[in-house]
Short mmCIF file of C-alpha atoms in Angstrom, two decimals:
data_model
loop_
_atom_site.label_atom_id
_atom_site.label_comp_id
_atom_site.label_asym_id
_atom_site.label_seq_id
_atom_site.Cartn_x
_atom_site.Cartn_y
_atom_site.Cartn_z
CA MET A 1 91.91 84.37 95.84
CA VAL A 2 95.10 86.42 95.62
CA ARG A 3 97.85 85.40 98.08
CA GLU A 4 99.00 88.40 100.08
CA HIS A 5 102.11 88.83 102.23
CA TYR A 6 100.04 90.73 104.78
CA ILE A 7 98.99 88.69 107.86
CA PRO A 8 95.52 89.95 108.92
CA ILE A 9 95.64 89.17 112.64
CA ARG A 10 96.44 91.37 115.65
CA VAL A 11 99.65 90.62 117.54
CA ALA A 12 97.75 90.10 120.83
CA ASP A 13 95.43 87.58 119.14
CA LEU A 14 98.39 85.84 117.51
CA VAL A 15 100.18 85.38 120.85
CA GLY A 16 96.96 84.10 122.40
CA TYR A 17 96.29 81.36 119.88
CA LEU A 18 99.94 80.29 119.72
CA CYS A 19 99.88 79.78 123.49
CA ASN A 20 96.55 78.00 123.71
CA GLU A 21 96.14 75.85 120.61
CA SER A 22 97.73 72.71 119.18
CA GLY A 23 100.35 72.87 116.46
CA PRO A 24 100.62 71.00 113.14
CA MET A 25 101.33 67.68 114.92
CA HIS A 26 98.34 68.12 117.32
CA ASN A 27 98.39 67.65 121.10
CA GLN A 28 101.36 70.01 121.39
CA THR A 29 99.91 72.79 123.48
CA LEU A 30 102.21 74.72 125.78
CA THR A 31 102.35 74.07 129.50
CA PRO A 32 101.47 77.01 131.78
CA ASP A 33 105.20 77.70 132.36
CA GLU A 34 105.90 77.61 128.63
CA GLN A 35 102.99 79.95 127.98
CA THR A 36 104.37 82.44 130.49
CA ALA A 37 107.83 82.17 128.94
CA PHE A 38 106.50 82.72 125.43
CA ARG A 39 104.35 85.67 126.44
CA ASN A 40 107.40 87.30 128.03
CA PHE A 41 109.41 86.53 124.89
CA ALA A 42 106.69 88.07 122.67
CA ARG A 43 106.57 91.18 124.87
CA VAL A 44 110.33 91.72 124.53
CA VAL A 45 110.18 91.15 120.75
CA THR A 46 107.40 93.74 120.52
CA LEU A 47 109.34 96.29 122.58
CA HIS A 48 112.52 95.74 120.59
CA VAL A 49 110.82 96.16 117.18
CA HIS A 50 108.87 99.17 118.44
CA ALA A 51 112.04 100.88 119.68
CA VAL A 52 113.72 100.43 116.31
CA TYR A 53 110.66 101.81 114.52
CA GLN A 54 110.59 104.84 116.79
CA THR A 55 113.92 105.80 115.29
CA GLU A 56 112.47 105.47 111.81
CA ILE A 57 109.42 107.55 112.73
CA ARG A 58 111.68 110.42 113.76
CA GLN A 59 113.65 110.15 110.53
CA LEU A 60 110.50 110.13 108.39
CA LYS A 61 108.99 113.07 110.28
CA ASP A 62 112.11 115.11 109.60
CA THR A 63 112.13 114.08 105.93
CA TYR A 64 108.45 114.92 105.41
CA ALA A 65 108.31 118.12 107.48
CA PRO A 66 109.35 120.55 104.66
CA PHE A 67 106.60 119.11 102.41
CA ASP A 68 103.81 118.53 104.96
CA PRO A 69 100.81 120.81 104.17
CA ASP A 70 99.54 120.35 107.75
CA ALA A 71 102.86 120.88 109.56
CA ASP A 72 102.36 122.51 112.96
CA PRO A 73 104.76 123.92 113.91
CA THR A 74 106.39 124.47 110.54
CA PRO A 75 110.17 123.92 110.16
CA LEU A 76 112.32 126.97 110.89
CA THR A 77 114.26 126.33 107.67
CA SER A 78 113.35 124.43 104.53
CA PRO A 79 115.57 123.23 101.67
CA ILE A 80 115.50 125.31 98.49
CA GLY A 81 116.65 124.88 94.92
CA GLU A 82 118.67 121.75 94.20
CA HIS A 83 118.60 120.72 97.87
CA ARG A 84 114.79 120.71 97.83
CA THR A 85 114.75 118.55 94.69
CA LYS A 86 117.08 116.04 96.34
CA ALA A 87 114.99 116.09 99.53
CA LEU A 88 111.84 115.43 97.48
CA ASP A 89 113.45 112.49 95.67
CA HIS A 90 114.65 111.11 99.00
CA LEU A 91 111.15 111.42 100.50
CA PHE A 92 109.51 109.54 97.62
CA GLY A 93 112.24 106.88 97.62
CA THR A 94 111.88 106.33 101.37
CA PHE A 95 108.11 106.15 101.10
CA VAL A 96 108.20 103.57 98.29
CA HIS A 97 110.45 101.39 100.44
CA LEU A 98 108.16 101.83 103.46
CA MET A 99 105.17 100.68 101.41
CA SER A 100 107.01 97.51 100.45
CA ARG A 101 107.72 96.76 104.10
CA ALA A 102 104.06 97.34 104.96
CA ASN A 103 103.21 94.79 102.23
CA TYR A 104 101.61 97.22 99.80
CA ARG A 105 101.99 96.78 96.06
CA ARG A 106 103.01 99.60 93.78
CA LEU A 107 100.88 100.44 90.73
CA THR A 108 102.63 101.76 87.64
CA ARG A 109 100.96 104.26 85.34
CA ASP A 110 100.35 101.57 82.72
CA GLU A 111 98.70 99.34 85.33
CA MET A 112 96.59 102.26 86.53
CA GLU A 113 95.36 103.10 83.03
CA LEU A 114 94.49 99.46 82.40
CA ILE A 115 92.49 99.27 85.63
CA MET A 116 90.77 102.62 85.03
CA GLN A 117 89.21 101.70 81.70
CA GLY A 118 85.47 102.32 81.96
CA ALA A 119 83.50 102.88 85.16
CA SER A 120 81.65 100.78 87.67
CA ASP A 121 77.85 100.65 87.71
CA TRP A 122 77.60 103.24 90.51
CA GLY A 123 80.76 105.19 89.72
CA VAL A 124 81.96 107.62 87.09
CA ASP A 125 84.37 107.48 84.17
CA MET A 126 87.08 110.07 84.68
CA ASP A 127 90.00 111.38 82.70
CA VAL A 128 93.20 111.73 84.79
CA ALA A 129 95.50 114.67 84.07
CA TRP A 130 98.85 112.97 84.61
CA ASP A 131 100.70 116.14 83.62
CA ALA A 132 99.20 117.89 86.68
CA PHE A 133 101.75 116.12 88.90
CA ASP A 134 105.48 116.46 89.38
CA LYS A 135 105.43 113.09 91.12
CA VAL A 136 102.65 110.64 91.86
CA GLU A 137 102.67 107.16 93.42
CA VAL A 138 99.74 104.79 94.03
CA PHE A 139 99.84 101.63 96.17
CA TYR A 140 97.28 99.04 97.19
CA ARG A 141 97.02 96.15 99.63
CA GLY A 142 94.48 93.40 99.43
CA LYS A 143 92.17 92.51 96.57
CA GLY A 144 88.67 91.46 97.41
CA ALA A 145 85.02 91.78 96.52
CA GLY A 146 82.68 94.21 98.19
CA LYS A 147 78.90 94.46 98.11
CA ARG A 148 77.08 97.44 96.65
CA VAL A 149 73.35 98.16 96.42
CA LEU A 150 72.14 99.42 93.04
CA ARG A 151 68.85 100.35 91.47
CA SER A 152 68.38 98.78 88.03
CA TRP A 153 65.98 100.10 85.40
CA ARG A 154 65.70 96.53 84.10
CA TRP A 155 63.96 95.55 87.35
CA PHE A 156 61.73 98.63 87.69
CA TRP A 157 64.34 100.47 89.77
CA ARG A 158 64.33 97.86 92.50
CA LYS A 159 67.39 97.60 94.74
CA ARG A 160 69.76 94.70 94.15
CA GLU A 161 73.14 93.66 95.53
CA THR A 162 76.13 93.16 93.28
CA ASP A 163 79.73 92.01 93.82
CA VAL A 164 82.37 94.64 93.13
CA PRO A 165 86.15 93.98 92.85
CA THR A 166 87.86 96.25 95.39
CA PHE A 167 91.22 97.20 96.82
CA SER A 168 91.11 96.85 100.61
CA ARG A 169 93.59 99.69 101.10
CA VAL A 170 94.84 102.32 98.66
CA VAL A 171 97.55 104.91 99.35
CA VAL A 172 98.13 107.90 97.07
CA MET A 173 101.18 110.18 97.27
CA PHE A 174 101.58 113.14 94.93
CA LYS A 175 103.10 116.56 94.40
CA GLN A 176 101.15 118.92 92.15
CA ARG A 177 102.32 121.42 89.53
CA GLU A 178 100.57 124.39 87.93
CA HIS A 179 97.70 123.07 85.80
CA LYS A 180 94.34 124.39 84.61
CA ARG A 181 92.58 121.34 86.08
CA LEU A 182 93.76 122.26 89.60
CA GLY A 183 92.30 125.77 89.68
CA ASP A 184 93.89 129.19 89.95
CA ASP A 185 96.03 128.70 93.06
CA PRO A 186 97.05 125.04 93.53
CA ASN A 187 99.43 124.03 96.32
CA THR A 188 102.57 123.07 94.38
CA LYS A 189 104.99 123.08 97.31
CA SER A 190 103.53 120.32 99.47
CA VAL A 191 103.44 116.54 99.12
CA PHE A 192 100.00 115.07 99.81
CA LEU A 193 99.38 111.63 101.28
CA LYS A 194 95.96 109.96 101.24
CA LEU A 195 94.86 106.57 102.62
CA PHE A 196 91.53 105.00 101.58
CA LYS A 197 89.68 101.74 102.21
CA ASP A 198 87.48 99.49 100.06
CA ILE A 199 87.95 101.37 96.79
CA PRO A 200 86.37 99.78 93.67
CA GLN A 201 89.26 98.87 91.40
CA VAL A 202 87.79 100.41 88.27
CA ASP A 203 87.18 103.72 90.06
CA ILE A 204 90.66 104.18 91.50
CA GLU A 205 91.11 107.32 89.38
CA MET A 206 88.63 109.07 91.69
CA LEU A 207 91.43 109.38 94.24
CA LEU A 208 93.61 111.70 92.14
CA PRO A 209 92.88 115.45 92.02
CA GLY A 210 92.30 117.20 88.70
CA GLY A 211 90.20 114.41 87.24
CA ARG A 212 87.52 115.34 84.72
CA ILE A 213 84.29 113.41 84.37
CA ARG A 214 83.81 112.02 80.89
CA MET A 215 80.42 112.23 79.21
CA PRO A 216 79.07 108.67 78.83
CA LYS A 217 79.25 107.28 75.29
CA LEU A 218 75.47 107.16 74.90
CA GLU A 219 75.14 110.81 76.00
CA ARG A 220 77.95 111.87 73.64
CA LEU A 221 76.26 110.01 70.80
CA LYS A 222 72.92 111.69 71.52
CA PHE A 223 74.50 115.15 71.87
CA GLY A 224 76.67 114.79 68.76
CA GLY A 225 73.80 113.31 66.81
CA SER A 226 71.49 116.22 67.62
CA ILE A 227 74.09 118.78 66.50
CA GLY A 228 74.91 116.84 63.36
CA THR A 229 71.24 116.39 62.51
CA SER A 230 70.56 120.09 63.03
CA LEU A 231 73.40 121.14 60.73
CA ALA A 232 72.46 118.58 58.08
CA TYR A 233 68.83 119.63 58.15
CA LEU A 234 69.75 123.31 57.90
CA GLY A 235 72.12 122.67 54.99
CA TRP A 236 69.55 120.58 53.13
CA LYS A 237 66.82 123.15 53.55
CA LEU A 238 69.00 126.07 52.52
CA SER A 239 70.21 124.23 49.45
CA SER A 240 66.62 123.81 48.27
CA PHE A 241 66.00 127.57 48.17
CA PRO A 242 67.26 129.81 45.34
CA LEU A 243 69.39 132.73 46.52
CA LEU A 244 66.73 135.36 45.73
CA SER A 245 64.09 133.32 47.52
CA LEU A 246 66.34 133.14 50.59
CA LEU A 247 66.78 136.91 50.61
CA GLY A 248 63.07 137.41 50.23
CA GLY A 249 62.35 134.81 52.86
CA PHE A 250 64.41 136.65 55.44
CA ALA A 251 62.43 139.79 54.62
CA THR A 252 58.97 138.22 54.68
CA GLY A 253 59.49 135.76 57.54
CA THR A 254 58.65 132.65 55.50
CA LEU A 255 61.80 130.98 56.80
CA LEU A 256 60.02 130.48 60.10
CA LEU A 257 58.92 127.19 58.61
CA LEU A 258 62.62 126.29 58.42
CA TRP A 259 63.58 127.44 61.92
CA THR A 260 60.79 125.64 63.77
CA PRO A 261 61.97 122.02 63.22
CA LEU A 262 65.56 123.22 63.51
CA ALA A 263 64.83 124.70 66.94
CA LEU A 264 63.23 121.44 68.05
CA ILE A 265 66.35 119.49 67.11
CA ALA A 266 68.64 122.07 68.72
CA GLY A 267 66.47 122.03 71.83
CA TYR A 268 66.86 118.26 72.06
CA GLY A 269 70.64 118.69 71.86
CA TYR A 270 70.59 121.31 74.61
CA ASN A 271 68.44 119.05 76.76
CA THR A 272 71.00 116.26 76.32
CA TRP A 273 73.85 118.59 77.28
CA TYR A 274 71.97 119.95 80.31
CA SER A 275 71.09 116.42 81.42
CA PHE A 276 74.79 115.51 81.37
CA GLN A 277 75.71 118.61 83.39
CA SER A 278 73.11 117.70 86.01
CA SER A 279 74.38 114.13 86.08
CA ARG A 280 77.94 115.39 86.51
CA GLN A 281 76.93 117.44 89.53
CA THR A 282 75.16 114.40 90.97
CA TYR A 283 78.23 112.21 90.36
CA THR A 284 80.45 114.81 92.01
CA LEU A 285 78.24 114.86 95.10
CA GLN A 286 78.20 111.05 95.21
CA LEU A 287 81.99 111.00 94.92
CA THR A 288 82.40 113.47 97.78
CA GLN A 289 80.00 111.54 100.01
CA SER A 290 81.62 108.20 99.16
CA LEU A 291 85.21 109.29 99.79
CA TYR A 292 84.16 110.94 103.04
CA TYR A 293 83.52 107.50 104.53
CA GLN A 294 86.34 105.72 102.71
CA ASN A 295 89.12 108.11 103.67
CA LEU A 296 91.16 106.71 106.58
CA ASP A 297 93.96 109.26 106.99
CA ASN A 298 95.82 112.16 105.41
CA ASN A 299 99.37 113.49 105.12
CA GLY A 300 101.47 112.99 108.29
CA GLY A 301 98.83 110.69 109.78
CA VAL A 302 99.33 108.30 106.85
CA LEU A 303 103.03 107.94 107.72
CA PHE A 304 102.27 107.04 111.34
CA ARG A 305 99.58 104.55 110.37
CA LEU A 306 101.76 102.84 107.75
CA LEU A 307 104.76 102.63 110.06
CA ASP A 308 102.50 101.07 112.69
CA GLU A 309 101.29 98.51 110.14
CA ALA A 310 104.87 97.72 109.09
CA GLU A 311 105.90 97.35 112.74
CA GLU A 312 103.03 94.97 113.49
CA GLN A 313 103.89 92.94 110.42
CA GLU A 314 107.54 92.59 111.52
CA ILE A 315 106.41 91.35 114.93
CA ARG A 316 103.94 88.81 113.49
CA GLU A 317 106.54 87.36 111.12
CA ALA A 318 109.21 87.08 113.83
CA LEU A 319 106.87 85.45 116.38
CA LEU A 320 105.46 82.92 113.91
CA ALA A 321 108.86 81.87 112.55
CA TYR A 322 110.44 81.50 116.01
CA PHE A 323 107.43 79.76 117.57
CA PHE A 324 107.15 77.07 114.89
CA LEU A 325 110.88 76.34 114.91
CA TRP A 326 111.01 76.30 118.72
CA ARG A 327 107.96 74.09 119.24
CA TYR A 328 107.97 71.82 116.22
CA GLY A 329 111.36 72.03 114.48
CA GLY A 330 113.21 69.92 117.06
CA GLU A 331 116.95 69.48 117.29
CA ARG A 332 117.30 68.79 113.59
CA GLY A 333 115.39 71.92 112.59
CA TRP A 334 113.42 72.63 109.42
CA THR A 335 114.27 73.86 105.97
CA ALA A 336 112.85 77.21 104.94
CA ALA A 337 110.36 75.43 102.67
CA GLU A 338 109.13 73.17 105.50
CA LEU A 339 108.74 76.08 107.90
CA ASP A 340 106.94 78.14 105.26
CA PHE A 341 104.55 75.25 104.51
CA TYR A 342 103.51 74.67 108.12
CA ILE A 343 103.05 78.35 108.94
CA GLU A 344 100.92 78.98 105.84
CA LEU A 345 98.90 75.82 106.57
CA ASP A 346 98.24 77.01 110.11
CA LEU A 347 97.31 80.55 109.02
CA LYS A 348 94.93 79.17 106.41
CA LYS A 349 92.85 77.63 109.19
CA ARG A 350 92.69 80.83 111.22
CA VAL A 351 92.39 83.88 108.97
CA PRO A 352 90.02 84.64 106.06
CA ALA A 353 92.84 85.15 103.57
CA GLU A 354 95.43 83.23 101.58
CA VAL A 355 98.72 84.36 103.15
CA ASN A 356 102.01 84.08 101.28
CA PHE A 357 104.35 84.09 104.30
CA GLU A 358 107.70 85.84 103.73
CA ILE A 359 109.80 83.17 105.35
CA ILE A 360 113.28 84.39 104.35
CA ASP A 361 112.48 87.87 105.62
CA ALA A 362 111.41 86.46 109.00
CA LEU A 363 114.42 84.14 109.30
CA ASN A 364 116.86 86.95 108.51
CA LYS A 365 115.43 88.99 111.40
CA LEU A 366 115.80 86.12 113.85
CA MET A 367 119.32 85.21 112.74
CA ARG A 368 120.45 88.83 112.99
CA VAL A 369 119.45 88.87 116.67
CA GLY A 370 120.96 85.39 117.16
CA ILE A 371 117.91 83.42 118.30
CA VAL A 372 117.81 81.21 115.20
CA GLU A 373 120.84 79.48 113.70
CA LYS A 374 121.34 77.98 110.26
CA ILE A 375 123.11 74.66 109.77
CA ASP A 376 123.50 73.74 106.09
CA ASP A 377 119.99 74.31 104.68
CA ARG A 378 118.14 73.82 107.98
CA TYR A 379 117.12 76.34 110.61
CA ARG A 380 116.97 75.68 114.33
CA ALA A 381 115.65 77.91 117.12
CA LEU A 382 117.43 78.42 120.42
CA PRO A 383 115.54 77.29 123.53
CA ILE A 384 113.28 80.07 124.76
CA ASP A 385 115.39 80.87 127.85
CA ALA A 386 118.50 81.31 125.70
CA ALA A 387 116.49 83.29 123.14
CA GLN A 388 115.27 85.59 125.93
CA GLU A 389 118.87 86.25 127.00
CA LYS A 390 119.84 87.08 123.43
CA LEU A 391 116.97 89.57 123.20
CA ASP A 392 117.97 91.14 126.51
CA THR A 393 121.52 91.59 125.21
CA ALA A 394 120.20 93.10 121.96
CA TRP A 395 118.03 95.50 123.97
CA GLU A 396 120.96 96.67 126.09
CA ARG A 397 123.01 97.21 122.94
CA TYR A 398 120.18 99.22 121.44
CA VAL A 399 119.85 101.46 124.51
CA ARG A 400 123.57 102.31 124.38
CA ALA A 401 123.66 102.76 120.58
CA ASN A 402 124.41 106.12 119.00
CA GLU A 403 122.44 107.67 116.10
CA SER A 404 124.50 106.05 113.32
CA GLU A 405 124.15 102.58 114.90
CA LEU A 406 120.41 103.05 115.21
CA ALA A 407 120.22 104.10 111.57
CA ALA A 408 122.16 100.95 110.62
CA GLU A 409 119.66 98.82 112.54
CA VAL A 410 116.75 100.47 110.71
CA ALA A 411 118.49 99.92 107.37
CA ALA A 412 119.10 96.25 108.19
CA ILE A 413 115.40 95.69 108.87
CA GLY A 414 114.54 97.36 105.58
CA LYS A 415 116.93 95.15 103.61
CA ASP A 416 115.13 92.02 104.84
CA LYS A 417 112.26 92.92 102.50
CA GLU A 418 114.44 93.25 99.43
#
């Protein structure tokens, strides 16, 4: 199983089990007073992180507004010329960084083309028109295996279940350019964002517009073979007739003997071609129906959802790192490796995933606020009352901060992921 940075547990559930269950040394549950103190601490951490992310939401909304195809209301002014190009580059750069913070992985074009080779048993093989995009980015989070029901001709068309490698979440961001694959009037001014769930890895090309369904190899072989056979047969027959006989044959109709088998072969080729066209229409309908249920969000909604995921992830990491140092690290504290080991061991018992906890990221957050201190190579948490006071001070500082200070706070959180 692939180890992901993403922690698949809700913040409310995380706080609940940290308050009520034993730690790595066992028999170390919190007293009722300690539970109350930690719940208050978790609430303030959540509010603080949320307030910082609200600033980032406003910044991203302003950055995306000139390119949002669903903007309502639309901006009064939009950048043009060189300013629009710079704004577009800034939008894509900001989004790539956001995806990293939300623990998504970026797919390069080479990786995409390697994954897209062939088609799944229920999917289609498509050709992607990469030159139909000015910019395109694809990200995924979570690799797993889904179940699909198929009908197999080997088993008399009976239904059977099969395991399918999937991406749990896939995000696509692209800006189109004029291209014959996109129709007569494509939207080349907007930037489109799409979020999908449970996408078969080999069929990830289905998510990009302008794709063209390839004729299966067997169908191409049958179609090409029928054409080749027809031409070969015609050439062989014509070569066996003298020129005068051919001219006379056209006049008397004796060449009907030649055209009859030729028409049969040509008819077989047409039937093969028509069968593929019908299959393509069926595949297109299946694709539309499938993506209807697998689409989670679009355009501006994707930004809000991803920022919410990144915010929740920041809170989980901060709470886990502080809690384990506070409860189990003691006066001497733990090294980063020790803390990482115990948190991952605990998560392994509770969630159905192998989590690769980003310990340095979490510790940097806590040290920046001042509730964890580093002595040599060991980290030690402040007592929870002192940590609460530090958070209260940080909150007051945030409330009084101006726009540039808030931007600096957002940038500092982003650098923790680098």
